[in-house]
Amino acid sequence: MMSRIAMVTGAGSGVGRAATLALLADGWTVALVGRRREALEETIAEAGAGAKAEAFPADITDPEAVEALFAAVRARFGRLDLLFNNAGNNVPTTNFGDMTWAQWRHVIAVNLDGAFLCANAAFRMMRDQAPRGGRIINNGSISAHVPRPGSAAYTASKHAITGLTRTIALDGRAHDIACGQIDIGNAATPMTRRMTTGVPQADGSMKAEPTMDVESVGRTLVYMAGLPADANALFVTVMATNMPFVGRG
């Protein structure tokens, strides 16, 4: 079987690291992307000897850096079968009236601009390679459905990712490119450690929330990535079973 080539952005920690480890365990060759080489190398080391993985440090908010990244991946592997468009960031909880332009841009630059740049470059690579086609999986969020208090920039970025997913899926049909979205709720990572001590609720209170093992995200991603070319998981939600998402509290 031909080697399957994947790229994971934000592969140095959290969801990106879990997804990378799961893909490697499933036999994929993975190009790890992130700002810090040392974090990417830590992920590769965790995968163990023999892992088919290589680090590609890059700033995904820089169009020239993204072009160079995809050129390097093309030169190294010859093709791309999967992009997990995962990199993201956030700012502390901030009431909308107090949110600054700098905070807004800090989030949108990675969560939306970076996601566009990587998906756009991956789309063109998949369209033009032979045999053509591939799969793009965007990291949405429970926030792509409902906001938390004080999360305007993050929530807006994830709603935008949903629009991006739908249009890529539509435009990709003619080129054998599938696009889906994974919406994650309360995976236990360093970014979500505060869930165990208390996060803002809609009623103004602070409450701890249940979390799930981040490895469950990796297993879900492997399922989505492994579907045959004629099938697509357009939207998949994987969440802590008892988190306050379904219901009225």
GROMACS .gro file of C-alpha atoms in nm:
model
  249
    1MET     CA    1   0.000   0.000   0.000
    2MET     CA    2   0.121   0.348  -0.083
    3SER     CA    3   0.239   0.554   0.212
    4ARG     CA    4  -0.034   0.792   0.327
    5ILE     CA    5   0.100   1.143   0.389
    6ALA     CA    6  -0.064   1.366   0.650
    7MET     CA    7   0.010   1.716   0.775
    8VAL     CA    8  -0.093   1.824   1.126
    9THR     CA    9  -0.072   2.189   1.227
   10GLY     CA   10  -0.028   2.273   1.593
   11ALA     CA   11   0.133   1.931   1.632
   12GLY     CA   12   0.354   2.027   1.925
   13SER     CA   13   0.096   1.997   2.201
   14GLY     CA   14  -0.260   1.915   2.302
   15VAL     CA   15  -0.504   1.799   2.036
   16GLY     CA   16  -0.241   1.829   1.762
   17ARG     CA   17  -0.001   1.603   1.949
   18ALA     CA   18  -0.274   1.346   2.021
   19ALA     CA   19  -0.384   1.349   1.657
   20THR     CA   20  -0.027   1.308   1.535
   21LEU     CA   21   0.040   1.013   1.765
   22ALA     CA   22  -0.285   0.845   1.659
   23LEU     CA   23  -0.211   0.890   1.289
   24LEU     CA   24   0.142   0.757   1.330
   25ALA     CA   25   0.010   0.455   1.518
   26ASP     CA   26  -0.231   0.396   1.228
   27GLY     CA   27   0.057   0.385   0.979
   28TRP     CA   28   0.048   0.738   0.838
   29THR     CA   29   0.357   0.940   0.757
   30VAL     CA   30   0.312   1.276   0.927
   31ALA     CA   31   0.453   1.622   0.863
   32LEU     CA   32   0.433   1.804   1.196
   33VAL     CA   33   0.382   2.180   1.178
   34GLY     CA   34   0.415   2.437   1.455
   35ARG     CA   35   0.608   2.745   1.557
   36ARG     CA   36   0.859   2.568   1.784
   37ARG     CA   37   1.078   2.288   1.650
   38GLU     CA   38   1.154   2.162   1.999
   39ALA     CA   39   0.783   2.099   2.071
   40LEU     CA   40   0.744   1.914   1.741
   41GLU     CA   41   1.049   1.703   1.819
   42GLU     CA   42   0.899   1.618   2.159
   43THR     CA   43   0.591   1.482   1.983
   44ILE     CA   44   0.809   1.274   1.750
   45ALA     CA   45   1.009   1.142   2.046
   46GLU     CA   46   0.687   1.042   2.222
   47ALA     CA   47   0.586   0.844   1.913
   48GLY     CA   48   0.898   0.633   1.959
   49ALA     CA   49   1.165   0.487   1.735
   50GLY     CA   50   1.061   0.416   1.382
   51ALA     CA   51   0.790   0.680   1.369
   52LYS     CA   52   0.743   0.807   1.016
   53ALA     CA   53   0.740   1.171   1.116
   54GLU     CA   54   0.924   1.491   1.033
   55ALA     CA   55   0.911   1.839   1.184
   56PHE     CA   56   0.839   2.144   0.968
   57PRO     CA   57   0.851   2.458   1.187
   58ALA     CA   58   0.643   2.738   1.034
   59ASP     CA   59   0.433   3.043   1.116
   60ILE     CA   60   0.098   2.961   0.957
   61THR     CA   61  -0.017   3.324   0.979
   62ASP     CA   62   0.250   3.426   0.724
   63PRO     CA   63   0.144   3.359   0.362
   64GLU     CA   64   0.504   3.328   0.241
   65ALA     CA   65   0.590   3.086   0.522
   66VAL     CA   66   0.288   2.871   0.434
   67GLU     CA   67   0.387   2.860   0.068
   68ALA     CA   68   0.739   2.756   0.170
   69LEU     CA   69   0.598   2.494   0.407
   70PHE     CA   70   0.390   2.324   0.139
   71ALA     CA   71   0.674   2.343  -0.110
   72ALA     CA   72   0.898   2.168   0.143
   73VAL     CA   73   0.639   1.896   0.212
   74ARG     CA   74   0.590   1.844  -0.162
   75ALA     CA   75   0.965   1.817  -0.216
   76ARG     CA   76   1.005   1.573   0.076
   77PHE     CA   77   0.704   1.345   0.026
   78GLY     CA   78   0.574   1.413  -0.324
   79ARG     CA   79   0.208   1.445  -0.227
   80LEU     CA   80  -0.037   1.517   0.056
   81ASP     CA   81  -0.334   1.295   0.142
   82LEU     CA   82  -0.458   1.460   0.462
   83LEU     CA   83  -0.443   1.799   0.629
   84PHE     CA   84  -0.557   1.825   0.989
   85ASN     CA   85  -0.605   2.200   1.012
   86ASN     CA   86  -0.573   2.216   1.389
   87ALA     CA   87  -0.358   2.510   1.502
   88GLY     CA   88  -0.542   2.764   1.715
   89ASN     CA   89  -0.516   3.003   2.004
   90ASN     CA   90  -0.730   3.210   2.237
   91VAL     CA   91  -0.725   3.500   2.483
   92PRO     CA   92  -0.852   3.511   2.843
   93THR     CA   93  -1.226   3.541   2.897
   94THR     CA   94  -1.315   3.900   2.805
   95ASN     CA   95  -1.658   4.062   2.799
   96PHE     CA   96  -1.736   4.172   2.445
   97GLY     CA   97  -1.744   4.539   2.541
   98ASP     CA   98  -1.390   4.514   2.676
   99MET     CA   99  -1.238   4.312   2.391
  100THR     CA  100  -0.963   4.497   2.210
  101TRP     CA  101  -0.867   4.492   1.844
  102ALA     CA  102  -0.532   4.341   1.941
  103GLN     CA  103  -0.707   4.051   2.119
  104TRP     CA  104  -0.939   3.999   1.822
  105ARG     CA  105  -0.653   3.987   1.573
  106HIS     CA  106  -0.445   3.761   1.799
  107VAL     CA  107  -0.716   3.494   1.775
  108ILE     CA  108  -0.836   3.548   1.418
  109ALA     CA  109  -0.482   3.551   1.274
  110VAL     CA  110  -0.427   3.186   1.370
  111ASN     CA  111  -0.776   3.039   1.400
  112LEU     CA  112  -0.911   3.176   1.072
  113ASP     CA  113  -0.637   3.336   0.862
  114GLY     CA  114  -0.395   3.051   0.931
  115ALA     CA  115  -0.665   2.791   0.872
  116PHE     CA  116  -0.747   2.952   0.537
  117LEU     CA  117  -0.384   2.970   0.428
  118CYS     CA  118  -0.316   2.604   0.509
  119ALA     CA  119  -0.642   2.473   0.365
  120ASN     CA  120  -0.595   2.681   0.050
  121ALA     CA  121  -0.241   2.553  -0.005
  122ALA     CA  122  -0.346   2.193   0.071
  123PHE     CA  123  -0.642   2.221  -0.168
  124ARG     CA  124  -0.417   2.335  -0.452
  125MET     CA  125  -0.162   2.062  -0.380
  126MET     CA  126  -0.429   1.791  -0.369
  127ARG     CA  127  -0.596   1.924  -0.683
  128ASP     CA  128  -0.274   1.929  -0.884
  129GLN     CA  129  -0.105   1.607  -0.766
  130ALA     CA  130  -0.136   1.270  -0.939
  131PRO     CA  131  -0.335   1.080  -0.844
  132ARG     CA  132  -0.536   1.382  -0.739
  133GLY     CA  133  -0.747   1.427  -0.430
  134GLY     CA  134  -0.719   1.412  -0.055
  135ARG     CA  135  -0.896   1.511   0.265
  136ILE     CA  136  -0.896   1.826   0.476
  137ILE     CA  137  -1.022   1.807   0.835
  138ASN     CA  138  -1.074   2.140   1.010
  139ASN     CA  139  -1.069   2.167   1.388
  140GLY     CA  140  -1.389   2.343   1.482
  141SER     CA  141  -1.508   2.340   1.843
  142ILE     CA  142  -1.817   2.316   2.055
  143SER     CA  143  -1.786   2.695   2.016
  144ALA     CA  144  -1.881   2.645   1.649
  145HIS     CA  145  -2.229   2.575   1.788
  146VAL     CA  146  -2.263   2.782   2.106
  147PRO     CA  147  -2.044   3.045   2.276
  148ARG     CA  148  -1.906   3.068   2.622
  149PRO     CA  149  -1.937   3.403   2.797
  150GLY     CA  150  -1.658   3.641   2.700
  151SER     CA  151  -1.540   3.444   2.396
  152ALA     CA  152  -1.634   3.662   2.098
  153ALA     CA  153  -1.314   3.623   1.898
  154TYR     CA  154  -1.276   3.250   1.952
  155THR     CA  155  -1.644   3.175   1.890
  156ALA     CA  156  -1.655   3.391   1.577
  157SER     CA  157  -1.345   3.217   1.441
  158LYS     CA  158  -1.498   2.873   1.493
  159HIS     CA  159  -1.829   2.970   1.334
  160ALA     CA  160  -1.623   3.090   1.038
  161ILE     CA  161  -1.445   2.755   1.024
  162THR     CA  162  -1.784   2.591   0.973
  163GLY     CA  163  -1.844   2.810   0.668
  164LEU     CA  164  -1.495   2.731   0.543
  165THR     CA  165  -1.558   2.357   0.585
  166ARG     CA  166  -1.883   2.367   0.390
  167THR     CA  167  -1.738   2.565   0.099
  168ILE     CA  168  -1.421   2.355   0.075
  169ALA     CA  169  -1.637   2.041   0.073
  170LEU     CA  170  -1.847   2.187  -0.208
  171ASP     CA  171  -1.560   2.324  -0.418
  172GLY     CA  172  -1.358   2.007  -0.362
  173ARG     CA  173  -1.610   1.777  -0.527
  174ALA     CA  174  -1.471   1.840  -0.874
  175HIS     CA  175  -1.119   1.753  -0.758
  176ASP     CA  176  -1.180   1.447  -0.535
  177ILE     CA  177  -1.110   1.652  -0.223
  178ALA     CA  178  -1.323   1.580   0.084
  179CYS     CA  179  -1.350   1.825   0.373
  180GLY     CA  180  -1.490   1.762   0.718
  181GLN     CA  181  -1.488   1.922   1.060
  182ILE     CA  182  -1.426   1.782   1.407
  183ASP     CA  183  -1.592   1.975   1.688
  184ILE     CA  184  -1.426   1.900   2.021
  185GLY     CA  185  -1.567   1.957   2.367
  186ASN     CA  186  -1.351   1.957   2.680
  187ALA     CA  187  -1.061   1.736   2.577
  188ALA     CA  188  -0.811   1.729   2.863
  189THR     CA  189  -0.509   1.930   2.742
  190PRO     CA  190  -0.294   2.204   2.897
  191MET     CA  191  -0.525   2.459   2.730
  192THR     CA  192  -0.832   2.317   2.906
  193ARG     CA  193  -0.677   2.251   3.248
  194ARG     CA  194  -0.890   2.533   3.391
  195MET     CA  195  -1.204   2.322   3.324
  196THR     CA  196  -1.134   2.125   3.641
  197THR     CA  197  -1.128   2.434   3.863
  198GLY     CA  198  -1.406   2.641   3.709
  199VAL     CA  199  -1.505   2.818   3.389
  200PRO     CA  200  -1.771   3.086   3.325
  201GLN     CA  201  -2.127   2.967   3.276
  202ALA     CA  202  -2.418   3.140   3.103
  203ASP     CA  203  -2.583   3.219   3.438
  204GLY     CA  204  -2.274   3.410   3.555
  205SER     CA  205  -2.146   3.137   3.783
  206MET     CA  206  -1.812   2.957   3.772
  207LYS     CA  207  -1.827   2.579   3.762
  208ALA     CA  208  -1.589   2.293   3.702
  209GLU     CA  209  -1.673   2.085   3.396
  210PRO     CA  210  -1.604   1.723   3.305
  211THR     CA  211  -1.327   1.651   3.057
  212MET     CA  212  -1.238   1.353   2.838
  213ASP     CA  213  -0.907   1.192   2.748
  214VAL     CA  214  -0.756   1.373   2.450
  215GLU     CA  215  -0.672   1.033   2.300
  216SER     CA  216  -1.043   1.004   2.216
  217VAL     CA  217  -0.993   1.294   1.976
  218GLY     CA  218  -0.704   1.112   1.811
  219ARG     CA  219  -0.914   0.799   1.764
  220THR     CA  220  -1.197   1.002   1.613
  221LEU     CA  221  -0.963   1.177   1.374
  222VAL     CA  222  -0.817   0.846   1.258
  223TYR     CA  223  -1.170   0.727   1.180
  224MET     CA  224  -1.246   1.040   0.976
  225ALA     CA  225  -0.911   1.025   0.796
  226GLY     CA  226  -0.948   0.657   0.713
  227LEU     CA  227  -1.280   0.679   0.532
  228PRO     CA  228  -1.272   0.575   0.165
  229ALA     CA  229  -1.261   0.853  -0.093
  230ASP     CA  230  -1.632   0.821  -0.168
  231ALA     CA  231  -1.733   0.892   0.194
  232ASN     CA  232  -1.697   1.200   0.412
  233ALA     CA  233  -1.772   1.270   0.777
  234LEU     CA  234  -1.879   1.630   0.720
  235PHE     CA  235  -1.930   1.717   1.090
  236VAL     CA  236  -1.833   1.505   1.389
  237THR     CA  237  -1.870   1.613   1.752
  238VAL     CA  238  -1.660   1.437   2.016
  239MET     CA  239  -1.709   1.565   2.368
  240ALA     CA  240  -1.691   1.483   2.735
  241THR     CA  241  -2.008   1.282   2.799
  242ASN     CA  242  -2.130   1.493   3.092
  243MET     CA  243  -2.023   1.841   2.985
  244PRO     CA  244  -2.295   2.110   2.982
  245PHE     CA  245  -2.356   2.129   2.608
  246VAL     CA  246  -2.679   1.942   2.550
  247GLY     CA  247  -2.954   2.087   2.769
  248ARG     CA  248  -3.032   2.412   2.946
  249GLY     CA  249  -2.765   2.447   3.211
   0.00000   0.00000   0.00000
